[in-house]
PDB file of C-alpha atoms in Angstrom:
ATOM      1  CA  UNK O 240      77.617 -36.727  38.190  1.00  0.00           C
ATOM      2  CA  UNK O 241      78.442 -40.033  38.841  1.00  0.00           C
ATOM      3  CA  UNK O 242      75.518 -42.495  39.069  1.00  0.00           C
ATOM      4  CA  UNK O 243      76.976 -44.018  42.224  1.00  0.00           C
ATOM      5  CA  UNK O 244      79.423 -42.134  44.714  1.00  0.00           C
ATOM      6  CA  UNK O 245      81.274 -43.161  47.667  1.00  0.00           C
ATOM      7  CA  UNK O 246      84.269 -41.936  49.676  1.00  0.00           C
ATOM      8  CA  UNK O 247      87.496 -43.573  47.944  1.00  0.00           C
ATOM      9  CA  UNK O 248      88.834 -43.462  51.221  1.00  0.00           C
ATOM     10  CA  UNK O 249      91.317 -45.126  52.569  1.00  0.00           C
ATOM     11  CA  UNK O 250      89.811 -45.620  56.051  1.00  0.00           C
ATOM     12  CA  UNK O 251      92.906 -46.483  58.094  1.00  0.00           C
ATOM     13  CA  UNK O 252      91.447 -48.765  61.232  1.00  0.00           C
ATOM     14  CA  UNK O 253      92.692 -50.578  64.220  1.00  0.00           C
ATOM     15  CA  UNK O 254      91.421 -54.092  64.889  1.00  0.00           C
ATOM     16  CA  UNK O 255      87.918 -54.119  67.160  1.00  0.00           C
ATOM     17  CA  UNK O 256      86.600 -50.606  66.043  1.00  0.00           C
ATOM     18  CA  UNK O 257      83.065 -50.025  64.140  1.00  0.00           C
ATOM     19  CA  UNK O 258      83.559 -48.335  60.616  1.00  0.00           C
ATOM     20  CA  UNK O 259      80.680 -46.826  58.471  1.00  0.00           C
ATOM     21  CA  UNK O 260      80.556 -46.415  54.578  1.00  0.00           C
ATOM     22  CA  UNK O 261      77.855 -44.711  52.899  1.00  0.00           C
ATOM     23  CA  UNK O 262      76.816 -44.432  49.113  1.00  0.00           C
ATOM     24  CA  UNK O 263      74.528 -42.391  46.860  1.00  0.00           C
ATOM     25  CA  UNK O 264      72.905 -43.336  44.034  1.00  0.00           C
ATOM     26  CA  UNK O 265      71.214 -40.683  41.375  1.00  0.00           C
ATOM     27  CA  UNK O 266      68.520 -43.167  39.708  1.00  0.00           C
ATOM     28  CA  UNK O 267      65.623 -43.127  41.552  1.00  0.00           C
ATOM     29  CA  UNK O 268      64.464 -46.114  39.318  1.00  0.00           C
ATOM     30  CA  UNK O 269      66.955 -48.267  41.242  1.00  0.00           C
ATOM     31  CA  UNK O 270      65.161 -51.240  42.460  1.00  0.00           C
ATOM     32  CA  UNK O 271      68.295 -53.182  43.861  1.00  0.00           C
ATOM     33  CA  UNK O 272      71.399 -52.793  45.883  1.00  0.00           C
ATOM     34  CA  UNK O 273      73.761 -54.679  47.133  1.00  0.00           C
ATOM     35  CA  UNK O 274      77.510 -54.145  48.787  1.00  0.00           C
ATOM     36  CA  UNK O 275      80.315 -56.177  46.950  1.00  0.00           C
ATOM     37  CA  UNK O 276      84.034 -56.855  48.534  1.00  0.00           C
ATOM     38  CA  UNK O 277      86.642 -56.708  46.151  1.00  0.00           C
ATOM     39  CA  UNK O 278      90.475 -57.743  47.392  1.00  0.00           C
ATOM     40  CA  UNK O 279      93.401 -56.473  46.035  1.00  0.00           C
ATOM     41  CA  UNK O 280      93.756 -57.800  42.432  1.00  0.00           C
ATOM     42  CA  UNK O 281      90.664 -60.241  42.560  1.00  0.00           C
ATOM     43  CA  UNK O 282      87.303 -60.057  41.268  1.00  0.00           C
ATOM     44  CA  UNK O 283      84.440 -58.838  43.291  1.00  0.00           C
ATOM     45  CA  UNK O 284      82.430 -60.880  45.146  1.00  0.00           C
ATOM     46  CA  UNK O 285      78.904 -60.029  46.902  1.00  0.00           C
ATOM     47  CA  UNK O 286      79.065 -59.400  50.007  1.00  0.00           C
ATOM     48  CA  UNK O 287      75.341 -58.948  50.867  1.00  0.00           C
ATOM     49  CA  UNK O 288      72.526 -57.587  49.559  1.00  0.00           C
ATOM     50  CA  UNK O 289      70.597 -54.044  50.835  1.00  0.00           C
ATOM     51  CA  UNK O 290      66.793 -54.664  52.018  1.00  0.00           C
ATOM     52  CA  UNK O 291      64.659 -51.533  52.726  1.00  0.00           C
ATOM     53  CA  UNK O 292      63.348 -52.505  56.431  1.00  0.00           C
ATOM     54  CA  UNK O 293      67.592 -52.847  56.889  1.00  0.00           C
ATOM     55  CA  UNK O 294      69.507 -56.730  57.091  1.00  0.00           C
ATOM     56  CA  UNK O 295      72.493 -58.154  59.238  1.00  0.00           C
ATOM     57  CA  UNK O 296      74.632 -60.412  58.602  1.00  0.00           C
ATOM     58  CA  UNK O 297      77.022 -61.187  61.336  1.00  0.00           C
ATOM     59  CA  UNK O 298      79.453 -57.934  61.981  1.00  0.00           C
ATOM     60  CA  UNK O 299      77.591 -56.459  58.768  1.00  0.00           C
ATOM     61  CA  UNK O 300      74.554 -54.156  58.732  1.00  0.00           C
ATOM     62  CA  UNK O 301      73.446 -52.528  55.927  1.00  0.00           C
ATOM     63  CA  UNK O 302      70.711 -49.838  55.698  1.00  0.00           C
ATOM     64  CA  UNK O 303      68.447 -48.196  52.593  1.00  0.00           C
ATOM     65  CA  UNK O 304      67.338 -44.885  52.309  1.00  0.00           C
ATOM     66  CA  UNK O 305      65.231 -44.561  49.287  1.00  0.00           C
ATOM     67  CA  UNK O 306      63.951 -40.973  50.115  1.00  0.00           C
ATOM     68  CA  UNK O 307      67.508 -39.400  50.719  1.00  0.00           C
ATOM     69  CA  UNK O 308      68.897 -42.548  47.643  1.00  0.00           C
ATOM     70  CA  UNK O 309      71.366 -43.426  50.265  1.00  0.00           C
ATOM     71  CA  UNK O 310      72.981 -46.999  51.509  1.00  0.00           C
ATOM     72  CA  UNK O 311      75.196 -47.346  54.111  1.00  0.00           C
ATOM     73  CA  UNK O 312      77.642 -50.325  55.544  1.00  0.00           C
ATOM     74  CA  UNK O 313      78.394 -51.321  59.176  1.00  0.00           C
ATOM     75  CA  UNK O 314      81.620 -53.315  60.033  1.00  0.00           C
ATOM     76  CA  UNK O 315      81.763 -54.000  63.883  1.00  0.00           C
ATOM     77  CA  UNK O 316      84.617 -55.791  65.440  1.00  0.00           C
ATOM     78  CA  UNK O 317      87.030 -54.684  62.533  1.00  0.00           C
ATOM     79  CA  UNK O 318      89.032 -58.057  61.500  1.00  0.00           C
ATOM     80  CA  UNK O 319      92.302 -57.826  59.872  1.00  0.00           C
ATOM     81  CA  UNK O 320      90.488 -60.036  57.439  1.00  0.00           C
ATOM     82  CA  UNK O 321      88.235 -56.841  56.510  1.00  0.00           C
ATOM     83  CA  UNK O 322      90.956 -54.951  54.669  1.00  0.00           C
ATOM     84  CA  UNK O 323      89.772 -54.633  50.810  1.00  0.00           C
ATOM     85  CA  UNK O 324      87.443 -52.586  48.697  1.00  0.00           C
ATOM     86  CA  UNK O 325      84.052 -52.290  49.210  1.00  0.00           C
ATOM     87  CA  UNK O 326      81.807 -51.545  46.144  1.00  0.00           C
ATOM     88  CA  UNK O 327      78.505 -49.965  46.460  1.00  0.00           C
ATOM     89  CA  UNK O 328      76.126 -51.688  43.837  1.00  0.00           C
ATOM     90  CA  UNK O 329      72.656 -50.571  42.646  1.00  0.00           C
ATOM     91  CA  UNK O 330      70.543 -52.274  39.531  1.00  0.00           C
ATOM     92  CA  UNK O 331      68.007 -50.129  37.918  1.00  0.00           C
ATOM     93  CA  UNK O 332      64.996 -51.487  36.512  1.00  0.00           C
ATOM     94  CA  UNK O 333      64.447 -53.049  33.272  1.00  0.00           C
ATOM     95  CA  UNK O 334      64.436 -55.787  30.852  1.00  0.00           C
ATOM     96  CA  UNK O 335      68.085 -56.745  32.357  1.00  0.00           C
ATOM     97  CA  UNK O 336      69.692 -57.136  35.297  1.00  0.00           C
ATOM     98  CA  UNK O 337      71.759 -54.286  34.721  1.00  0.00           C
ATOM     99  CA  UNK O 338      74.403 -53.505  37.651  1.00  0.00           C
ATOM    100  CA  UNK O 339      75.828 -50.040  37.965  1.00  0.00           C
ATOM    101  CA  UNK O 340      79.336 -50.346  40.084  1.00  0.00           C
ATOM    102  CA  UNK O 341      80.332 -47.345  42.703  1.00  0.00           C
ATOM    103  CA  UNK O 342      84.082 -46.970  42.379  1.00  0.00           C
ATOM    104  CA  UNK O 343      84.699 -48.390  45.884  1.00  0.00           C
ATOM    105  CA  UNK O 344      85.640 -47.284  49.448  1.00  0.00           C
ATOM    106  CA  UNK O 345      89.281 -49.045  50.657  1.00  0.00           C
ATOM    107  CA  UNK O 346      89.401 -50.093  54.212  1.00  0.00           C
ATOM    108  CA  UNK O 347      92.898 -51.116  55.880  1.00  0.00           C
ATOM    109  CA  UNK O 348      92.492 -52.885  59.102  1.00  0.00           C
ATOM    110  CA  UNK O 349      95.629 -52.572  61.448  1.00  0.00           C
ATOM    111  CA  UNK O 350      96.836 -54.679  64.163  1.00  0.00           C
TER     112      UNK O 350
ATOM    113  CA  UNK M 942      82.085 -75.927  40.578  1.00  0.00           C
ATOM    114  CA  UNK M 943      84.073 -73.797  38.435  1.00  0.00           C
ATOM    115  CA  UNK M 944      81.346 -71.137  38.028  1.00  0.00           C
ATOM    116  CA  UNK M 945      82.588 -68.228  35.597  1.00  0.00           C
ATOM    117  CA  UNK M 946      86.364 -68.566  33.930  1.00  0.00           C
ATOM    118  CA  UNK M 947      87.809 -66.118  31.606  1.00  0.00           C
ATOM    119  CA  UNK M 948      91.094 -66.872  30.166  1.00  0.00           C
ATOM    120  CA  UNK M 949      93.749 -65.756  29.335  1.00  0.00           C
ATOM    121  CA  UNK M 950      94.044 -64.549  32.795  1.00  0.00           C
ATOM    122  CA  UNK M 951      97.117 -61.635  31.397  1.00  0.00           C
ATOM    123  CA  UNK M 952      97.893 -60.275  28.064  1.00  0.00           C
ATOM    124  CA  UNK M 953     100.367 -57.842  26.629  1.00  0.00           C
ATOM    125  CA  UNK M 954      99.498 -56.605  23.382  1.00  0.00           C
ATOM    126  CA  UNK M 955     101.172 -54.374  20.724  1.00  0.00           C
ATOM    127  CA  UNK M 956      98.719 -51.452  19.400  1.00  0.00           C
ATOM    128  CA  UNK M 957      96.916 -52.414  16.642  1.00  0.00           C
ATOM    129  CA  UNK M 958      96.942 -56.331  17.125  1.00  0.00           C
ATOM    130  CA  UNK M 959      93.345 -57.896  17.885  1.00  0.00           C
ATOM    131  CA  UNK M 960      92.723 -60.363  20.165  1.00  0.00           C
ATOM    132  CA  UNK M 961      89.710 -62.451  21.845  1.00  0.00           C
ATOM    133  CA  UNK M 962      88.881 -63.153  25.730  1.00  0.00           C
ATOM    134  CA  UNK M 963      87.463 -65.893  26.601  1.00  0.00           C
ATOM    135  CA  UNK M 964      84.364 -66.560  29.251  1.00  0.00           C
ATOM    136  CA  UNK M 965      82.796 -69.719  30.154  1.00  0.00           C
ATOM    137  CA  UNK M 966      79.961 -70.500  32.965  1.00  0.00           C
ATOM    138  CA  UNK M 967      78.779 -73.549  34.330  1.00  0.00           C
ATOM    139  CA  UNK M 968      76.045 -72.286  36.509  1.00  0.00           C
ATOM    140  CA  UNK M 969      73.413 -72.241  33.071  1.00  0.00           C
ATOM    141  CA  UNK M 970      72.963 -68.444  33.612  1.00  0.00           C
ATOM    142  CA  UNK M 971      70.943 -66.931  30.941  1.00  0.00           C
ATOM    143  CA  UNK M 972      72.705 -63.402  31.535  1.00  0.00           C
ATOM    144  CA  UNK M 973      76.559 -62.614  30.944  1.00  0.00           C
ATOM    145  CA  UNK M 974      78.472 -59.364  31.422  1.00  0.00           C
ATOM    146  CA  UNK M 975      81.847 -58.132  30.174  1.00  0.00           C
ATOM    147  CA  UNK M 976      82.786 -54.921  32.660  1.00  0.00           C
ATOM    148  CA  UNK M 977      86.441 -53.261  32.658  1.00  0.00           C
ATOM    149  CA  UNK M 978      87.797 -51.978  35.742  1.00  0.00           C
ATOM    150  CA  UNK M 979      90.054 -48.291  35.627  1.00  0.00           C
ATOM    151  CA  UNK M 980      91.621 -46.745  38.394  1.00  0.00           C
ATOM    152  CA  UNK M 981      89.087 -44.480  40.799  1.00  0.00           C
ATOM    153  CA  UNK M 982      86.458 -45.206  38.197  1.00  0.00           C
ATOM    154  CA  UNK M 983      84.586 -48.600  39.269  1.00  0.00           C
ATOM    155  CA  UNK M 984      83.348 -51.153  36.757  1.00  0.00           C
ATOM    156  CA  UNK M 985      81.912 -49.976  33.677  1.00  0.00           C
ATOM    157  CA  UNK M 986      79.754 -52.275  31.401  1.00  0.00           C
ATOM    158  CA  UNK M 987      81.299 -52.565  27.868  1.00  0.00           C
ATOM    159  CA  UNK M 988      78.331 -55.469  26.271  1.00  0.00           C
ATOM    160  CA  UNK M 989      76.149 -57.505  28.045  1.00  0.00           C
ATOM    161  CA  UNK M 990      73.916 -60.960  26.648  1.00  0.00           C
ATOM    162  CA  UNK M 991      70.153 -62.082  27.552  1.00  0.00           C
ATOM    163  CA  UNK M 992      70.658 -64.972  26.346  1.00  0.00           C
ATOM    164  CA  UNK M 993      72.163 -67.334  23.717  1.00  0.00           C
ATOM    165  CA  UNK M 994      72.609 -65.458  20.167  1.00  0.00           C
ATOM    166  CA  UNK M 995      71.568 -62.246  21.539  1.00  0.00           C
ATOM    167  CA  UNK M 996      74.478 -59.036  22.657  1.00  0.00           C
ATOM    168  CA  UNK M 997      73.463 -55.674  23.334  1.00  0.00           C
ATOM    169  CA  UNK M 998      76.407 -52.505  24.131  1.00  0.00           C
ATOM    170  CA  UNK M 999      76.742 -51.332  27.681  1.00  0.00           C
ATOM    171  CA  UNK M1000      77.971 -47.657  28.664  1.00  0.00           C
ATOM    172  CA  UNK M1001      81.154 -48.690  26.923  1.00  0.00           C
ATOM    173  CA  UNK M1002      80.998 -50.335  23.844  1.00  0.00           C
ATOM    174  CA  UNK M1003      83.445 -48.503  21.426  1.00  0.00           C
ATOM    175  CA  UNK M1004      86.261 -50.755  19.945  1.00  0.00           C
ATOM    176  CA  UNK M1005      85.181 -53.797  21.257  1.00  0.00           C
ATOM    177  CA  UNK M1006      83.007 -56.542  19.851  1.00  0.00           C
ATOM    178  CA  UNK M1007      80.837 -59.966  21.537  1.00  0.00           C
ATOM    179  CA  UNK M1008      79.380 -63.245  20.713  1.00  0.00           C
ATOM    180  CA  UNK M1009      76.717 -65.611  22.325  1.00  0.00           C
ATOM    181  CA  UNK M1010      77.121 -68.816  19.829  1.00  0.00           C
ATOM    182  CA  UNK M1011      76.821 -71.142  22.788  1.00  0.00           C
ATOM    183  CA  UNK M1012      74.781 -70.380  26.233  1.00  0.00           C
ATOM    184  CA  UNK M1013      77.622 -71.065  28.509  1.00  0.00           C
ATOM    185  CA  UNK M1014      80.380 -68.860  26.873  1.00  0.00           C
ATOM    186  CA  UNK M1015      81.007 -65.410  25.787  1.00  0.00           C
ATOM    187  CA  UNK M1016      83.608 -63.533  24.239  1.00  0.00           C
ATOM    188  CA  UNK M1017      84.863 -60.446  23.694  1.00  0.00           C
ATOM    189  CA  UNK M1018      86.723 -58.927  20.834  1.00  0.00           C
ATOM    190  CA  UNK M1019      89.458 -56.428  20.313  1.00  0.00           C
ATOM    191  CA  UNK M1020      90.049 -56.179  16.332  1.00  0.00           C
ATOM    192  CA  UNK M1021      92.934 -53.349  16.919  1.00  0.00           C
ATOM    193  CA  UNK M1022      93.740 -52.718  20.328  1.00  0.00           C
ATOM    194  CA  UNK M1023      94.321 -49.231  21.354  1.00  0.00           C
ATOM    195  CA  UNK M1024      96.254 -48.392  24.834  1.00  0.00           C
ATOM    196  CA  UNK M1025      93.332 -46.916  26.294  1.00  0.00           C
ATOM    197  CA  UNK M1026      92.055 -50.388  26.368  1.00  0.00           C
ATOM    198  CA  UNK M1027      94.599 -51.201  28.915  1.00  0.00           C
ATOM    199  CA  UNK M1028      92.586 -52.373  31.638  1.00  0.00           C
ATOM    200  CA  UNK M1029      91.449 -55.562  33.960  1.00  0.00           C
ATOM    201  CA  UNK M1030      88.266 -56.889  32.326  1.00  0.00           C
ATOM    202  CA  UNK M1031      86.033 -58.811  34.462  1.00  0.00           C
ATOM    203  CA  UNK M1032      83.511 -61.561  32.912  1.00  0.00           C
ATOM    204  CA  UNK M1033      79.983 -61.725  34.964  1.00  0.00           C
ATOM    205  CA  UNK M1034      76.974 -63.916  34.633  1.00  0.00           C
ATOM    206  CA  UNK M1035      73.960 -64.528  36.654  1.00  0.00           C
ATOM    207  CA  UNK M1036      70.327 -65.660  36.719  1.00  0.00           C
ATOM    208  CA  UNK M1037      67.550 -63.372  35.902  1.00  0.00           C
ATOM    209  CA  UNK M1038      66.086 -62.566  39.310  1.00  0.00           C
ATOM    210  CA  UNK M1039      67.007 -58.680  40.547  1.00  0.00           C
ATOM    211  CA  UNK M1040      67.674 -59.934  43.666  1.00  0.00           C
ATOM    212  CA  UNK M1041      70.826 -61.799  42.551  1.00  0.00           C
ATOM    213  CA  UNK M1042      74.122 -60.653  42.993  1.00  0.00           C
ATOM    214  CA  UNK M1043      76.512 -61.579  39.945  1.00  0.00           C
ATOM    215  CA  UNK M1044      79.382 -64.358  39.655  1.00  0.00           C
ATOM    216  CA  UNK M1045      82.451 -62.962  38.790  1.00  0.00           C
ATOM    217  CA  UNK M1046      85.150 -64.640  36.492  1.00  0.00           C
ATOM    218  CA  UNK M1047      89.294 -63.987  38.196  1.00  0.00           C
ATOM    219  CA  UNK M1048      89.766 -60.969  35.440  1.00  0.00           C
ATOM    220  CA  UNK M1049      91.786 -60.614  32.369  1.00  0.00           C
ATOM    221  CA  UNK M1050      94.384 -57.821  33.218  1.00  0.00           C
ATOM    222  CA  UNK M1051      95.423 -56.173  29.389  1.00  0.00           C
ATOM    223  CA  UNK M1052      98.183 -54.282  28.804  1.00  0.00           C
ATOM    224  CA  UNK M1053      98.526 -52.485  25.243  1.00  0.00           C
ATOM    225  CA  UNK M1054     101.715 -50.797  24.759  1.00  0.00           C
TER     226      UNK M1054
END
C-alpha cells in the first residue's frame, strides 16, 4: 500500500466550477502536510500547507482529518491558470524533515 | 535569489558510464534532498543530508552515491548508470522547521540508453 494515495485523475473542468481532491495517508505518525503544484515538466512548488482547525488561501481550502488520515483540496472559481498536478505531501516525524510525495492528481481547466 | 540549482539540467548517458549532478543552495539550508520522479509513482527519496559532511539513504538508495563537502552543495553520483535510472531527479533543500515546505531545484531529466 502506498504511503500516500490520491486519484491520478485527470479531472477535466470548465472555467468557474469548484473541484475537490482528496488524499490518504497510512502513517499515523505524520505530523505535517502540505499540497504542492507541480506544472508540466517543472519542479514542484508548495502550494500551501494543511492545518488541523482547516486554512484558506484565496480560491484554496484545505482540510485535515487525522482520525479518518485524510486531506482534501478546494479550488473555487477554476482558472485556466489551475491546470497542473497537484501533489499531496505528508512528513512523518523524526530527526529529519522527511517528505513522503503522493503521486499527484492532474487537473485540466477548459475554457 | 537563485535558491536551489542543479545542473546539468539534461543528460543522455550510455549504460555503464558514471556521471555526477550537481546541486547548489543559497538560502543556507542545513537540509538537502535528492528525489527522482517516475511516471504514476510520485517522488521517491534516493539520499538525503542534515547537514555539512553528513548523507544518509532514502527509500531509494541503490546505485547511487552523495556528498556534503561544502554546506551549500550536494551531489549525487552514478558510477555505472543503468536504464532504470532513467528518470527526472529533483534537488530539494530546506530549513529544519516541520512546518516548512521544501525549495525545489528545475530537475535533471536522465536518459540512459
Amino acid at each position: 500500500r502506498k504511503e500516500v494515495e490520491q486519484d491520478p485523475g485527470p479531472f477535466n473542468v470548465p472555467e468557474g466550477a469548484t473541484v475537490a481532491f482528496n488524499c490518504t495517508y497510512s502513517n499515523s505518525a505524520s505530523q505535517s502536510f502540505f499540497w504542492y503544484r507541480q506544472d508540466c515538466r517543472k519542479e514542484p512548488k508548495l502550494l500551501m500547507s494543511v492545518y488541523s482547525s482547516g486554512n484558506e488561501d484565496g480560491r484554496f481550502t484545505a482540510q485535515l482529518n487525522r482520525a479518518s488520515q485524510y486531506i482534501s483540496l478546494l479550488i473555487r472559481d477554476s482558472k485556466l491558470s489551475d491546470s497542473a498536478t497537484y501533489l499531496c505531501v505528508v512528513s512523518l516525524s523524526g530527526g529529519y524533515n522527511k517528505l513522503i510525495f503522493g503521486a499527484g492528481t492532474r487537473l485540466a481547466v477548459h475554457p | 535569489n537563485a535558491g536551489v540549482t542543479q545542473t546539468p539540467k539534461f543528460r543522455v548517458l550510455k549504460t555503464g558510464q558514471s556521471m555526477t549532478l550537481l546541486c547548489a543552495q543559497d538560502m543556507n539550508h542545513e537540509y538537502m534532498y535528492w528525489y527522482r520522479q517516475d511516471p504514476g509513482m510520485g517522488l521517491r527519496l534516493i539520499h538525503y543530508s542534515v547537514g555539512e559532511g553528513t548523507t544518509a539513504k532514502g527509500e531509494v538508495p541503490d546505485g547511487y552515491n552523495v556528498s556534503r563537502l561544502k554546506k551549500q552543495n550536494f551531489l549525487l553520483g552514478l558510477e555505472s548508470a543503468a536504464p532504470s535510472q532513467t528518470s527526472v531527479y529533483f534537488c530539494a533543500s530546506n530549513d529544519m522547521t516541520h512546518l516548512a515546505g521544501y525549495t525545489f531545484g528545475s530537475g535533471t531529466r536522465l536518459t540512459v540508453v
